[in-house]
PDB file of C-alpha atoms in Angstrom:
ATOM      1  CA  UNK U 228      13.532  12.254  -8.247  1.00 91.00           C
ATOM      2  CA  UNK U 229      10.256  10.635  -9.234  1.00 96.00           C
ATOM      3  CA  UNK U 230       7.849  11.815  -6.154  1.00 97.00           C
ATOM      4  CA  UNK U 231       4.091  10.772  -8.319  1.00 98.00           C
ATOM      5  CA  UNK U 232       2.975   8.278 -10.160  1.00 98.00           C
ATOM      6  CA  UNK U 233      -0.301   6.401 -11.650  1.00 98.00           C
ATOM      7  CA  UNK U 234      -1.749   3.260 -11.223  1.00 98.00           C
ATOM      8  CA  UNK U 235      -4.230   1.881 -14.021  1.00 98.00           C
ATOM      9  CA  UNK U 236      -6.058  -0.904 -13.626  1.00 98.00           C
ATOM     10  CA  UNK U 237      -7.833  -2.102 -16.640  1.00 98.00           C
ATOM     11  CA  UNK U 238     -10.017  -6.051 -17.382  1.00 98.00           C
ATOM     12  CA  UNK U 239     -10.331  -6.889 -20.837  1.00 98.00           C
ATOM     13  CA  UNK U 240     -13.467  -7.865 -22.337  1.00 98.00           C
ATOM     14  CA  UNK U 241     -13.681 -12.141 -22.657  1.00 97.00           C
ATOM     15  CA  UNK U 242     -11.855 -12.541 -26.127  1.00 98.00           C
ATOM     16  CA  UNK U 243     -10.104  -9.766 -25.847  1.00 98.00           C
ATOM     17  CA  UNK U 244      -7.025 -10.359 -23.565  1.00 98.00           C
ATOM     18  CA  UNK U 245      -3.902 -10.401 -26.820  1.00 98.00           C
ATOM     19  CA  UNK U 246      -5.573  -7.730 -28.098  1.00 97.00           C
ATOM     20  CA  UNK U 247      -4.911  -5.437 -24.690  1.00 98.00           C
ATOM     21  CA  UNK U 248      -1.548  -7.354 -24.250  1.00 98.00           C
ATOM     22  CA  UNK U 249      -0.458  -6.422 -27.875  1.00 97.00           C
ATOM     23  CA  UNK U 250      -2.083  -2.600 -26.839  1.00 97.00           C
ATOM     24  CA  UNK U 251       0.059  -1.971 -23.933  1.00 97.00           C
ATOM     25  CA  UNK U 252       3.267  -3.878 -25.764  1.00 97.00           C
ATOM     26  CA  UNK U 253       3.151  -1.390 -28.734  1.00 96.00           C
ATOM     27  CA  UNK U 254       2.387   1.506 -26.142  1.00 96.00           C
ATOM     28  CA  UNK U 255       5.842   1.897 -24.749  1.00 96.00           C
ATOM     29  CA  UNK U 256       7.294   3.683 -28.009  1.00 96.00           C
ATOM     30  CA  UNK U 257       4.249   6.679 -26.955  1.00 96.00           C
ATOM     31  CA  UNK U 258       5.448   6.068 -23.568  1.00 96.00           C
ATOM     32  CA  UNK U 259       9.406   6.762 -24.820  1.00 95.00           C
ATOM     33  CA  UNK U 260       8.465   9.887 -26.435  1.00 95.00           C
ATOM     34  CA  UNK U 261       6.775  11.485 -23.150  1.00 96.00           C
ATOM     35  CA  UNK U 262       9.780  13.680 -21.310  1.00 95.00           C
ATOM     36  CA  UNK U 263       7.950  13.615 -18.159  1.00 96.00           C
ATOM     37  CA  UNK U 264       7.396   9.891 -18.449  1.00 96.00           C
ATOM     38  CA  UNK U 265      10.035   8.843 -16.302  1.00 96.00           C
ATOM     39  CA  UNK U 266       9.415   4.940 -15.865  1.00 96.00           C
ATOM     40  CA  UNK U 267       6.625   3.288 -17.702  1.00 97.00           C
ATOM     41  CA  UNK U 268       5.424  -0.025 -17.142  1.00 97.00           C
ATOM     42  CA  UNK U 269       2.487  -2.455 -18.404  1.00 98.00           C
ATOM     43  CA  UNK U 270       1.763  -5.143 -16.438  1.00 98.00           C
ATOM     44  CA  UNK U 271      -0.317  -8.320 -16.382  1.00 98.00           C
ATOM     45  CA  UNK U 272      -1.966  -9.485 -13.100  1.00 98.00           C
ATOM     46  CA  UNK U 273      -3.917 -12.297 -14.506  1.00 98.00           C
ATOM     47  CA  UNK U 274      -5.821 -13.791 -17.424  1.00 98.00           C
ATOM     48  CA  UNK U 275      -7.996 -10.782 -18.178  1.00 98.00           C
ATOM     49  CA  UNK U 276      -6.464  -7.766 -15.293  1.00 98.00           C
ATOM     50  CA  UNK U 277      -3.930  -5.815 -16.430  1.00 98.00           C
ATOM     51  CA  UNK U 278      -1.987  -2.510 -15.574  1.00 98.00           C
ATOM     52  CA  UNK U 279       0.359   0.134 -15.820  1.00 98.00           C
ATOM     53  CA  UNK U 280       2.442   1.841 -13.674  1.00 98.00           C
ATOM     54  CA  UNK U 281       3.954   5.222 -14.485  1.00 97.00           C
ATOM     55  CA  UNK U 282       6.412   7.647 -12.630  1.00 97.00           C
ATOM     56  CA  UNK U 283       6.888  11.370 -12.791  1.00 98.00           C
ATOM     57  CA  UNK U 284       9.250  13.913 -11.391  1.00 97.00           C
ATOM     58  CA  UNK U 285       6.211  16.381 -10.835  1.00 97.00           C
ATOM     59  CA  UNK U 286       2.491  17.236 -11.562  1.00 98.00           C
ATOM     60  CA  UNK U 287       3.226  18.676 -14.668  1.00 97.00           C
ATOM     61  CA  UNK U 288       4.791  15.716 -15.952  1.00 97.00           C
ATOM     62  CA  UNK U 289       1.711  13.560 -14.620  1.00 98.00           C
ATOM     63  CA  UNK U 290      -0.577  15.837 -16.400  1.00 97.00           C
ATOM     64  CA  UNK U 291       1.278  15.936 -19.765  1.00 97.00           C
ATOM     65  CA  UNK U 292       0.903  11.997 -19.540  1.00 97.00           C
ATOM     66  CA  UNK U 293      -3.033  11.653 -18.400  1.00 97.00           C
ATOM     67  CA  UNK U 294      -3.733  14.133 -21.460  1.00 96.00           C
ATOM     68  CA  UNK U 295      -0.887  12.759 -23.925  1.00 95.00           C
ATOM     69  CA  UNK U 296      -1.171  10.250 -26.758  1.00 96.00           C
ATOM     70  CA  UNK U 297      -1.484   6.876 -24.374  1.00 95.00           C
ATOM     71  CA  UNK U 298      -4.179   8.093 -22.656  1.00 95.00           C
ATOM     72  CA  UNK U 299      -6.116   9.528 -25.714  1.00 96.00           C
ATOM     73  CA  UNK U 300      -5.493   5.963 -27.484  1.00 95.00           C
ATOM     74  CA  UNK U 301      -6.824   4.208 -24.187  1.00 94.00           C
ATOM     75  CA  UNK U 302      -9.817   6.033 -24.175  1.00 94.00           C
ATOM     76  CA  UNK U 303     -10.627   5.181 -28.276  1.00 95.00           C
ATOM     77  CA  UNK U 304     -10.020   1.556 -27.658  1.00 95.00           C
ATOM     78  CA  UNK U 305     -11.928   1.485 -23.863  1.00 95.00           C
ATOM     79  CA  UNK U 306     -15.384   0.247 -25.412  1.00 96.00           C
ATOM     80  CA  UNK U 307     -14.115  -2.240 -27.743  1.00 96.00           C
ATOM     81  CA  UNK U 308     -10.987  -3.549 -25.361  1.00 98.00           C
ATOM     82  CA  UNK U 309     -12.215  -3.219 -21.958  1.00 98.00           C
ATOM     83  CA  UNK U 310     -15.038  -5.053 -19.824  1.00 98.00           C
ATOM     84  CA  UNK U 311     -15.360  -1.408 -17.643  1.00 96.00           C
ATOM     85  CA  UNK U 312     -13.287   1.824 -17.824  1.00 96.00           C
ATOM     86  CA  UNK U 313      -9.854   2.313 -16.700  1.00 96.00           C
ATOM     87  CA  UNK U 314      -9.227   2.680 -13.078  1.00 97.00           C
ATOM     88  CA  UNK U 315      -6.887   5.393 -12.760  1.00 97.00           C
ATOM     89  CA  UNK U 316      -5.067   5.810  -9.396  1.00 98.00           C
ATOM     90  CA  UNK U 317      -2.853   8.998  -8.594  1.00 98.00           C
ATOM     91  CA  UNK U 318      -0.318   7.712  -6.328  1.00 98.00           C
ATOM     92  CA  UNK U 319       2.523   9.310  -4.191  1.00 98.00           C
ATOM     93  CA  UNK U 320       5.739   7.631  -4.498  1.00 98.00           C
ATOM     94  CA  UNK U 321       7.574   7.332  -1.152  1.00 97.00           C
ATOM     95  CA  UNK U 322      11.066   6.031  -2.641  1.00 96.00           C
ATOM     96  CA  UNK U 323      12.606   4.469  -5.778  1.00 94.00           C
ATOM     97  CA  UNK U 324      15.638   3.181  -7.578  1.00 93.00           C
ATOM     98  CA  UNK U 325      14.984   3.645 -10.837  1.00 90.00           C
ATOM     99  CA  UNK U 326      18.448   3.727 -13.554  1.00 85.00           C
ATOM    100  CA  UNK U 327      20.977   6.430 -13.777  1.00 78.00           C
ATOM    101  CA  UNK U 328      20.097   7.841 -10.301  1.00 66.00           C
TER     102      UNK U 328
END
């Protein structure tokens, strides 16, 4: 059962918003490949906020994520993408319904 999660926040630079849409669209193969990964999602809250939302069954699964491939990509394209670095929010998840459970 998926029991933690994270929360990024992230605001494109002005000019930048299809570039950080087409980032996090081409992101979920990475995101298919991570065994821990157990939901992945990228999100957009408005013209220029976005997100994404990830589950895990446990810490080590978190951590295998926050040092994998998406994260390492994130952080090359943070100064020419984003207007401020990614707001990353560890997060306790208190129930889900996810598929095949």
């Amino acid at each position: 059962m998926v029991t933690l999660g994270l929360f990024v926040l992230l605001e494109a630079k002005p000019g930048q918003e299809d570039e950080v849409e087409s980032f996090l669209r081409d992101a979920i193969a990475l995101a298919e490949a991570e065994e821990g990964t157990k939901a992945w999602f990228s999100i957009r809250l408005g013209p220029t906020t976005f997100a994404v939302f990830d589950a895990f069954d446990d810490e080590a699964g978190r951590e295998a994520h926050l040092s994998g491939q998406i994260a390492k990509s994130l952080d090359e394209q943070t100064s020419r993408l984003f207007a401020k670095p990614p707001a990353v929010n560890r997060l306790n998840i208190l129930s889900a319904k996810l598929p095949g459970q």
